[in-house]
Short mmCIF file of C-alpha atoms and ligand atoms in Angstrom, two decimals:
data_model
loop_
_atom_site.label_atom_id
_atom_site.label_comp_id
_atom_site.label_asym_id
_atom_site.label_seq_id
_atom_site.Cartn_x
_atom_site.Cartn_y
_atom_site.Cartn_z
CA UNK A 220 -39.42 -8.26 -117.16
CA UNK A 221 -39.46 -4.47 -117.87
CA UNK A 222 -38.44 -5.52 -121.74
CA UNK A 223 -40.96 -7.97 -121.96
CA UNK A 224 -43.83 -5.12 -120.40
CA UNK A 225 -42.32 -2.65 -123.03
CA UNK A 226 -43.21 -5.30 -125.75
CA UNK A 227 -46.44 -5.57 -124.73
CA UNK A 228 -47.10 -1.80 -124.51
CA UNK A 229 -45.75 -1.98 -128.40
CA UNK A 230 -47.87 -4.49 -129.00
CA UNK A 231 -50.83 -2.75 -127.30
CA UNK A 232 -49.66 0.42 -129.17
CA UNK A 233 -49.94 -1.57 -132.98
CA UNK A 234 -53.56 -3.06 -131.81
CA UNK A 235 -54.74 0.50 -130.92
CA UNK A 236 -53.31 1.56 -134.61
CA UNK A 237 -54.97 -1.24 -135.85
CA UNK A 238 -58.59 -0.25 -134.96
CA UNK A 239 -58.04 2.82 -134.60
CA UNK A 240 -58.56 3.68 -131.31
CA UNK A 241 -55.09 5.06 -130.31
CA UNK A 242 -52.52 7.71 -131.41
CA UNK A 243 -52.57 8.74 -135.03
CA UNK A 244 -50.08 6.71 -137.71
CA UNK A 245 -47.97 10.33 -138.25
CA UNK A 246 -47.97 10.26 -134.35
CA UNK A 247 -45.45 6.65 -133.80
CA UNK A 248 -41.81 6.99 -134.19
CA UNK A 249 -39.75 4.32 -135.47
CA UNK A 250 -38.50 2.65 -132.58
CA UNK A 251 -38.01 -1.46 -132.35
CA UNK A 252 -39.99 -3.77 -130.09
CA UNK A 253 -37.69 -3.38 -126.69
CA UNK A 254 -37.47 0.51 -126.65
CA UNK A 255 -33.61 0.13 -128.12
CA UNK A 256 -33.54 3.13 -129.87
CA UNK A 257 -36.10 5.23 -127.44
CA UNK A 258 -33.78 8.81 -126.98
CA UNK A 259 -34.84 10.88 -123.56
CA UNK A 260 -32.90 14.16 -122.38
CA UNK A 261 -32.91 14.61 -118.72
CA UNK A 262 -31.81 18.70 -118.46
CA UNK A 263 -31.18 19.42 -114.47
CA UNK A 264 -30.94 22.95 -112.91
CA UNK A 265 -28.39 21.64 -111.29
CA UNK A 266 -26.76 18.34 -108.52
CA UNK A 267 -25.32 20.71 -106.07
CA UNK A 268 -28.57 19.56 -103.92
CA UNK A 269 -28.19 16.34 -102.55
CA UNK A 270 -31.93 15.14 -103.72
CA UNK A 271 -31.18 15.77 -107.29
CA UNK A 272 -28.38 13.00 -107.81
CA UNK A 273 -30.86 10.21 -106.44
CA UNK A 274 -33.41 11.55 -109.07
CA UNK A 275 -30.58 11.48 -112.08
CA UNK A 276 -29.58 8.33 -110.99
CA UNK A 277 -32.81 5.96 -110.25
CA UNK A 278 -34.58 8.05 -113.79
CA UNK A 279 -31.58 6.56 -115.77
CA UNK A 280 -31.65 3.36 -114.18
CA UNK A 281 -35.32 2.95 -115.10
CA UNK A 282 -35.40 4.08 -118.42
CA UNK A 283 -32.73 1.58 -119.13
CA UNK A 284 -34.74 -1.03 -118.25
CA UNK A 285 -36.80 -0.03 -120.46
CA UNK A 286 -34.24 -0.07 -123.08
CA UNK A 287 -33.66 3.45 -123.57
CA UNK A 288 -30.36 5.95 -123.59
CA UNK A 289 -30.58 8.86 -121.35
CA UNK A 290 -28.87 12.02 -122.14
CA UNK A 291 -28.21 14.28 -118.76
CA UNK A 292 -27.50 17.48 -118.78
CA UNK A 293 -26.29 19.48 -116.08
CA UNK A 294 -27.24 23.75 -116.16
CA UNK A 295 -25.52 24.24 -112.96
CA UNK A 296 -27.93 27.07 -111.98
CA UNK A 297 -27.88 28.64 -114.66
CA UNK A 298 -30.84 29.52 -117.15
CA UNK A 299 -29.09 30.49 -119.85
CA UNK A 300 -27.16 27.68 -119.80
CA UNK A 301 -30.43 25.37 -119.77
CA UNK A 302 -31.67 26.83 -122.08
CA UNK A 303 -28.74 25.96 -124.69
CA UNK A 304 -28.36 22.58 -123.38
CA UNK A 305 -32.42 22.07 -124.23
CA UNK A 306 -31.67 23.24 -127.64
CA UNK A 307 -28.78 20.35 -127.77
CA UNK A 308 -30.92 17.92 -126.94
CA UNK A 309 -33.85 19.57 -129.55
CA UNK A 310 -30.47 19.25 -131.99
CA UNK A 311 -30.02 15.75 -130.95
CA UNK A 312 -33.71 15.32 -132.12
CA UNK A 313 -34.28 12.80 -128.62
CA UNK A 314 -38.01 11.71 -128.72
CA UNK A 315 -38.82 13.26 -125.26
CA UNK A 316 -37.01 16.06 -123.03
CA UNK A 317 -37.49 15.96 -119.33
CA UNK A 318 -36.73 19.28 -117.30
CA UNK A 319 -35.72 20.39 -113.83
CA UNK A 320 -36.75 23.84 -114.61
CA UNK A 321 -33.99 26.60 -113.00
CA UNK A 322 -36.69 29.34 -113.62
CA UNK A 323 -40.90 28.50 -114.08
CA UNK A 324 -41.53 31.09 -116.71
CA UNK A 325 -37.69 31.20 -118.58
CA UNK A 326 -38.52 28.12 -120.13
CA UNK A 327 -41.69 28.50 -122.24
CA UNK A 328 -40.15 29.40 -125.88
CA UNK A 329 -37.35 26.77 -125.56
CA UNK A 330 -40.30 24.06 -124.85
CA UNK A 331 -42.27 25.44 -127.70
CA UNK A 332 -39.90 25.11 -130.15
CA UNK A 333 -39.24 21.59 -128.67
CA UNK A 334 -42.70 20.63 -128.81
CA UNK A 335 -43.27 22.12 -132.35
CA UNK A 336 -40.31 19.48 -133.62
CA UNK A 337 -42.78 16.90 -132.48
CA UNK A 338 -40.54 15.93 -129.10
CA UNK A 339 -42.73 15.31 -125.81
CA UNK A 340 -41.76 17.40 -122.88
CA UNK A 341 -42.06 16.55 -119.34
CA UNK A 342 -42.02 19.39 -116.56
CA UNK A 343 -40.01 17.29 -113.66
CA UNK A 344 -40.93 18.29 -110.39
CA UNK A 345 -41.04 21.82 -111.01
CA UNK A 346 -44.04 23.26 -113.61
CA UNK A 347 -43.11 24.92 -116.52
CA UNK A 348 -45.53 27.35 -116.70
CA UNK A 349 -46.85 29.20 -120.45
CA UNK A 350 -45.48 26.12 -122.09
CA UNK A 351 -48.24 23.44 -122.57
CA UNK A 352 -46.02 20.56 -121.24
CA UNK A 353 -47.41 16.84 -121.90
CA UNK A 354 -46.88 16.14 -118.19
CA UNK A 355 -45.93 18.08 -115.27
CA UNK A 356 -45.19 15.25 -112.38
CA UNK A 357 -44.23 16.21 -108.68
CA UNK A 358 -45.34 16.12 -105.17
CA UNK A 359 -48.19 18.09 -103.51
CA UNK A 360 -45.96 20.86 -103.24
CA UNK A 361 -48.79 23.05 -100.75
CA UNK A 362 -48.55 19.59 -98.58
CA UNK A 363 -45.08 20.50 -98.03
CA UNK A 364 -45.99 23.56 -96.40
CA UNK A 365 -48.88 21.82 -94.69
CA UNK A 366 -46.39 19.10 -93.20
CA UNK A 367 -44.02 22.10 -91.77
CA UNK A 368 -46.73 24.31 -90.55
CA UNK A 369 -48.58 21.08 -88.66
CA UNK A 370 -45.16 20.23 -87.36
CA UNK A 371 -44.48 23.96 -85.93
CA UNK A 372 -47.75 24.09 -84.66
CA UNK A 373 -47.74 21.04 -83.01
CA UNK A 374 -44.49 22.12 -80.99
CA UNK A 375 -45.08 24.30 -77.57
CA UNK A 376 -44.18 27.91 -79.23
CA UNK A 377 -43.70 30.26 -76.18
CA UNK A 378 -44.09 33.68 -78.84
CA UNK A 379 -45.90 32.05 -81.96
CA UNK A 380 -43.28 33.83 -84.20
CA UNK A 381 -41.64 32.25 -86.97
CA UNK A 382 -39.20 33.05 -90.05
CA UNK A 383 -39.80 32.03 -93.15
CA UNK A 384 -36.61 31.35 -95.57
CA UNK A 385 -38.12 29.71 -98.57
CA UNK A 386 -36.59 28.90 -102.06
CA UNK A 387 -36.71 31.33 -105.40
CA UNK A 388 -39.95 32.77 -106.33
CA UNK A 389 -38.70 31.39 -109.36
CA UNK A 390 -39.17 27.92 -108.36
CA UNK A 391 -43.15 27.26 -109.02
CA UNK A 392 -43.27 24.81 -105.98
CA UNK A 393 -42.20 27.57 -103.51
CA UNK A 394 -45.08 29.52 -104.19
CA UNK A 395 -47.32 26.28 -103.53
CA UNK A 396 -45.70 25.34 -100.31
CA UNK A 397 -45.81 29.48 -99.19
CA UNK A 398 -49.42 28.42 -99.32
CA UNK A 399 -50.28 25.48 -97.53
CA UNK A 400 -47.73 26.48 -94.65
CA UNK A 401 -49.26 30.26 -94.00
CA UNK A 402 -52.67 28.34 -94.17
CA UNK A 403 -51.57 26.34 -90.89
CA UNK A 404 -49.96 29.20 -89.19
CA UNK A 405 -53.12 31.30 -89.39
CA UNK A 406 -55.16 28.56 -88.46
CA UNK A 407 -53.11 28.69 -85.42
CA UNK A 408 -52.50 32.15 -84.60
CA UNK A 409 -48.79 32.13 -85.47
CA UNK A 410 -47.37 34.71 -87.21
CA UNK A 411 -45.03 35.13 -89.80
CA UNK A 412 -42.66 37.66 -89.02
CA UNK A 413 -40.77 38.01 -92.17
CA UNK A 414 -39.69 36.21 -95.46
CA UNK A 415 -37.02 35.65 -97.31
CA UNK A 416 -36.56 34.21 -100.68
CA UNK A 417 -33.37 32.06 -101.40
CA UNK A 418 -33.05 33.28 -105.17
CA UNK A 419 -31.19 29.71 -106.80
CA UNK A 420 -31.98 27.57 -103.56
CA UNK A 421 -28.23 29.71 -102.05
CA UNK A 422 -28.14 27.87 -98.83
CA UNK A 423 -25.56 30.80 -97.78
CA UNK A 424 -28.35 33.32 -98.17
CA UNK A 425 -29.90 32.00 -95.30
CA UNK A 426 -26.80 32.21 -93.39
CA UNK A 427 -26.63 36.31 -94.51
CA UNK A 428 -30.19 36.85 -93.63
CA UNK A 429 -29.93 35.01 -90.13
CA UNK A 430 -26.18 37.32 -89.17
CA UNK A 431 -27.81 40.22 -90.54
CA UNK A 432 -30.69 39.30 -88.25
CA UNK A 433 -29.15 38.00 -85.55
CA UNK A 434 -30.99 40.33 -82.86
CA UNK A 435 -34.39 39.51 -83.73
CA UNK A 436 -33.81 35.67 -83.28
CA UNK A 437 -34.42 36.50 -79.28
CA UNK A 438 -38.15 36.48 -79.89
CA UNK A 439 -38.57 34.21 -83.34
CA UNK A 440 -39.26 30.29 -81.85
CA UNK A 441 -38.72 28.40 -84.89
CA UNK A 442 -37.43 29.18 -88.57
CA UNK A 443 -39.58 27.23 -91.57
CA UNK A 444 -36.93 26.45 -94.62
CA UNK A 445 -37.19 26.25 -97.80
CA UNK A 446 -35.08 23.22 -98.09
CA UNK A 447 -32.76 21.26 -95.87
CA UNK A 448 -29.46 22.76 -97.42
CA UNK A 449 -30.92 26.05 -96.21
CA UNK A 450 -31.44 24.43 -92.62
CA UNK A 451 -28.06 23.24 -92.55
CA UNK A 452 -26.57 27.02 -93.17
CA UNK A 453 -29.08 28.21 -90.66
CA UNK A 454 -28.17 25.72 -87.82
CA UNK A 455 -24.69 25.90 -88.30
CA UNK A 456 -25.21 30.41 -87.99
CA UNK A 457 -27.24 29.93 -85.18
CA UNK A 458 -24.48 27.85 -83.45
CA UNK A 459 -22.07 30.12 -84.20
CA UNK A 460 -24.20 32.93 -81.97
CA UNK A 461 -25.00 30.20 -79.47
CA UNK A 462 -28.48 30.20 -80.66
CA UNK A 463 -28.35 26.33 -81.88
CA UNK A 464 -31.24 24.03 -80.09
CA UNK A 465 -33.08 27.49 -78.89
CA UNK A 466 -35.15 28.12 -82.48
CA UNK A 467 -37.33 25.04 -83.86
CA UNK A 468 -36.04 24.14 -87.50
CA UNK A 469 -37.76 22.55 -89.87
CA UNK A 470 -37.17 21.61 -94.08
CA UNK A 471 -37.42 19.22 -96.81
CA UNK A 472 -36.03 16.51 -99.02
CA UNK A 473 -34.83 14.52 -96.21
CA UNK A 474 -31.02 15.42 -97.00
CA UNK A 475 -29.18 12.98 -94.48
CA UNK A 476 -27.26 15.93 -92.87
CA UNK A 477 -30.95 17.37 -91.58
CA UNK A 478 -31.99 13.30 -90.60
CA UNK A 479 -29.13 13.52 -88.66
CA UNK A 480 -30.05 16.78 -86.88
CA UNK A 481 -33.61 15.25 -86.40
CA UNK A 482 -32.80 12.16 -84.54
CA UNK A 483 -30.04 14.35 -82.70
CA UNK A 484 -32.78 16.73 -81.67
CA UNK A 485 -31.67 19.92 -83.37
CA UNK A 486 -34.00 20.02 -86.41
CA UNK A 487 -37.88 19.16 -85.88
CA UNK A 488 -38.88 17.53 -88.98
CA UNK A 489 -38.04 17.46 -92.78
CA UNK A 490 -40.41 16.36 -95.84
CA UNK A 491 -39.58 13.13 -97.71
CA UNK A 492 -40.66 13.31 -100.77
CA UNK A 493 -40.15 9.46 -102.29
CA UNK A 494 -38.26 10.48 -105.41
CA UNK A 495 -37.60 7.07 -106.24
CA UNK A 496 -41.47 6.58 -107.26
CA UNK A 497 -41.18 9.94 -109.21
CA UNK A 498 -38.18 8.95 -110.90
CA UNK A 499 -39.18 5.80 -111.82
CA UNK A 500 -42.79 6.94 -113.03
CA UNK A 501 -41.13 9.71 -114.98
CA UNK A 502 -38.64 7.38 -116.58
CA UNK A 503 -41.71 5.11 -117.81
CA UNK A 504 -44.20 7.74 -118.65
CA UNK A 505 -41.16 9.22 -121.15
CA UNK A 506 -40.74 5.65 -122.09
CA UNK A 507 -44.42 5.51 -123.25
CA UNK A 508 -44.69 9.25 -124.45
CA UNK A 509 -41.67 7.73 -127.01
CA UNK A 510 -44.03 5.38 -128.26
CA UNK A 511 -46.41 8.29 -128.86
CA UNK A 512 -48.77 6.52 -126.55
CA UNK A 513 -51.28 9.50 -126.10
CA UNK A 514 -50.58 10.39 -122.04
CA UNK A 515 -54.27 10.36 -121.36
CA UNK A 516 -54.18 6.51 -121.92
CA UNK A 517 -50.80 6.04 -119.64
CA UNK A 518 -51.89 8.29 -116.78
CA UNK A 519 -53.58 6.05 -114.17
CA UNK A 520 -55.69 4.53 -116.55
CA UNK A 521 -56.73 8.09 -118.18
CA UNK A 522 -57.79 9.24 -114.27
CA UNK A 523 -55.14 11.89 -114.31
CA UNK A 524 -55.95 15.55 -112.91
CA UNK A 525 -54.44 18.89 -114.92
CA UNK A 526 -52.57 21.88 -113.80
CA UNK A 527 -53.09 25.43 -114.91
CA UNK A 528 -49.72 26.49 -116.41
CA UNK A 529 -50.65 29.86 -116.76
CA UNK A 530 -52.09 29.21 -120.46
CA UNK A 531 -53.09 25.79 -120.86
CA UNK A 532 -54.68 23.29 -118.67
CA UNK A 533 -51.61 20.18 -118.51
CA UNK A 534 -52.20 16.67 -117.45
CA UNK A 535 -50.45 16.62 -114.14
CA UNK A 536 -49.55 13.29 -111.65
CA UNK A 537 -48.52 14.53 -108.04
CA UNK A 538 -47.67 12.63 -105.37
CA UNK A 539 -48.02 12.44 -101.63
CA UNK A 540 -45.39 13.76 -99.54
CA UNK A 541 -44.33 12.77 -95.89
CA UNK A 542 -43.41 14.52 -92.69
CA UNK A 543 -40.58 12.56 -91.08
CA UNK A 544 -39.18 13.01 -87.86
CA UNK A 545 -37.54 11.27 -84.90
CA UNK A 546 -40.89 8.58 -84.33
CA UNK A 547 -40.72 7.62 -87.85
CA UNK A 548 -37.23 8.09 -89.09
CA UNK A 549 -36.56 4.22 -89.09
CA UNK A 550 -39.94 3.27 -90.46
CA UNK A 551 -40.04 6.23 -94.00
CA UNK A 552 -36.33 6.81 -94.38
CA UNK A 553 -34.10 3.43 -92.85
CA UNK A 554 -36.93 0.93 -94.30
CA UNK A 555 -37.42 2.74 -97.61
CA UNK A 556 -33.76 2.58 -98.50
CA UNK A 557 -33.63 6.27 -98.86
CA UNK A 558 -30.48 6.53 -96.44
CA UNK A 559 -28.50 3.77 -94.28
CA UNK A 560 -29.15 3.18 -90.76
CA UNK A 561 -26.00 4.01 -89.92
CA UNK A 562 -25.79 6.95 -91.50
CA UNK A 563 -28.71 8.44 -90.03
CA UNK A 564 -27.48 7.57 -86.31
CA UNK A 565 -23.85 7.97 -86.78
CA UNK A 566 -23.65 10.02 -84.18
CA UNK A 567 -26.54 9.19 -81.72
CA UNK A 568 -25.28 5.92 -79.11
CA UNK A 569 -27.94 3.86 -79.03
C1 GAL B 173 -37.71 22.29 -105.28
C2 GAL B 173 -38.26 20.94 -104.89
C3 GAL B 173 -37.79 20.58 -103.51
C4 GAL B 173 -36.33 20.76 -103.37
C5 GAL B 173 -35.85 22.07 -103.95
C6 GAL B 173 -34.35 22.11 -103.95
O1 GAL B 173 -38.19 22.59 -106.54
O2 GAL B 173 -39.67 20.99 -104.88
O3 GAL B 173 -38.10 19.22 -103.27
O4 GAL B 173 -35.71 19.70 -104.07
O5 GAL B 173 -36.30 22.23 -105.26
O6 GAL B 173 -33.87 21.65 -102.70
#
């Protein structure tokens, strides 16, 4: 079905040429009518994060479909290192590089030179900012925060104190979801007693900031984190100073170790963030972006919004995020497929 929707998109494409109305002639790469030779490289910060590997693995799938190879690459963390493995792929000459950026403003030269060799560049998830990226695509990243701070708010909070242990500064999106949580907890008269950044999403420096704070936990009611990896290292500190259950916890990405802790009552809520339907729009977006179908046309029928990068104004798609806790575990997580039933509840007797 996908093949025979990719044919039509050519043939769409060759119309537009036809009259005119589309991308220029210098514009279309040689590719054949099912996508065959369509060449994408996927670069990742890294998989060590659970969400990551569902991404890889539902963007390939897609893009298959659609008839084209994916090359992933895997930076591990490390900038440098994505930064060599995007200049591979530029090597490789692939017709469209999508990135997990480790770093929002290390990448801007590296997409240049990318985008100056004609190849389309996607920002995935995370905005690449000073680069002038065809499409940045992600969640409403100050909903996150929104989602935790509603869900902390909504909870009886004897002190109104609260930690916040959020990702890298590094990581655009943390900035974004800083917002749209401290919005809530002002709106509510809870404050914010201190911060701490996670510099590379290190789940064990949430661990180090909670021992080296253990004293002040007495008074703090819940913790926000960045991510659930960093609410597993908290939880598991807390327990070991027979803290567990007595602070309010809350994260995102829906890891099954936190959806877990949610229906067994020691973590409040996570965000799910349906990467599925990002994957799979990514994969087909690249797969028309290959085509050198102008984005503007692809992009919800030209309604797309832009981001400010920094520089340029990009054509952005974001999608809507969900808070998720014990109520509607079954109904967002079981029913979507995200994780199994009995995973979830493996330890909860029902
Ligand atoms: C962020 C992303 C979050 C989470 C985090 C790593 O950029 O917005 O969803 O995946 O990386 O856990």
């Amino acid at each position: 079905m996908k093949k025979m929707t990719f044919f039509v998109l050519r043939c769409m494409l060759c119309v537009m040429l036809l009259t005119g109305c589309g991308a220029s002639e210098e514009q279309i790469r040689e590719t054949d009518a099912s996508g065959e030779n369509i060449r994408i490289g996927f670069s990742f910060d890294s998989f060590v994060i659970e969400r990551w590997q569902k991404d890889r693995d539902i963007f390939v799938s897609t893009a298959k479909e659609y008839g084209a190879e994916v090359n992933v690459q895997n930076a591990n963390g490390d900038l440098e290192e994505q930064i060599s493995q995007i200049e591979y792929l530029i090597e490789k000459q692939v017709d469209v590089i999508v990135i997990v950026g480790i770093d929002s403003d290390g990448l801007s030269d590296v997409v240049t030179k990318a985008k100056s060799k004609g190849i389309k560049v996607i920002a995935y998830d995370r905005l690449i900012k000073n680069a002038n990226v065809d499409l940045y695509i992600s969640f409403d990243n100050e909903q996150v925060g929104t989602l935790m701070g509603e869900a902390l708010a909504a909870e009886e909070l004897p002190n109104k104190k609260v930690l916040m242990l959020a990702g890298p500064t590094s990581d655009h999106n943390v900035s974004q979801i800083e917002t749209g949580f401290r919005n809530v907890m002002d709106a509510n008269g809870i404050e914010i007693v201190d911060v701490m950044y996670a510099d590379g999403w290190k789940a064990e420096l949430a661990s180090e900031y909670v021992n080296n704070h253990i004293s002040q936990m007495e008074n703090i009611d819940a913790i926000m984190c960045g991510n659930d990896m960093l609410a597993t290292n908290v939880i598991r500190t807390l327990a070991e100073n027979r803290l567990a259950g007595k602070i309010k916890i809350v994260g995102q990405d829906a890891d099954l170790e936190a959806c877990q802790r949610i229906v067994e009552g020691t973590q409040v809520m996570t965000v799910y963030k349906p990467v599925e339907k990002l994957a799979q729009k990514a994969a087909e977006y690249a797969c028309q972006m290959a085509l050198s179908t102008p984005v503007s046309q692809n992009l919800e029928n030209g309604k797309y919004r832009t981001i400010f990068d920094g520089t340029y104004d990009v054509p952005c798609v974001v999608l809507e995020p969900i808070s998720v806790n014990a109520d509607n575990m079954k109904e967002v997580i079981i029913d979507s497929g995200f994780h199994f039933e009995e995973d979830v509840y493996l330890n909860v007797r029902r």
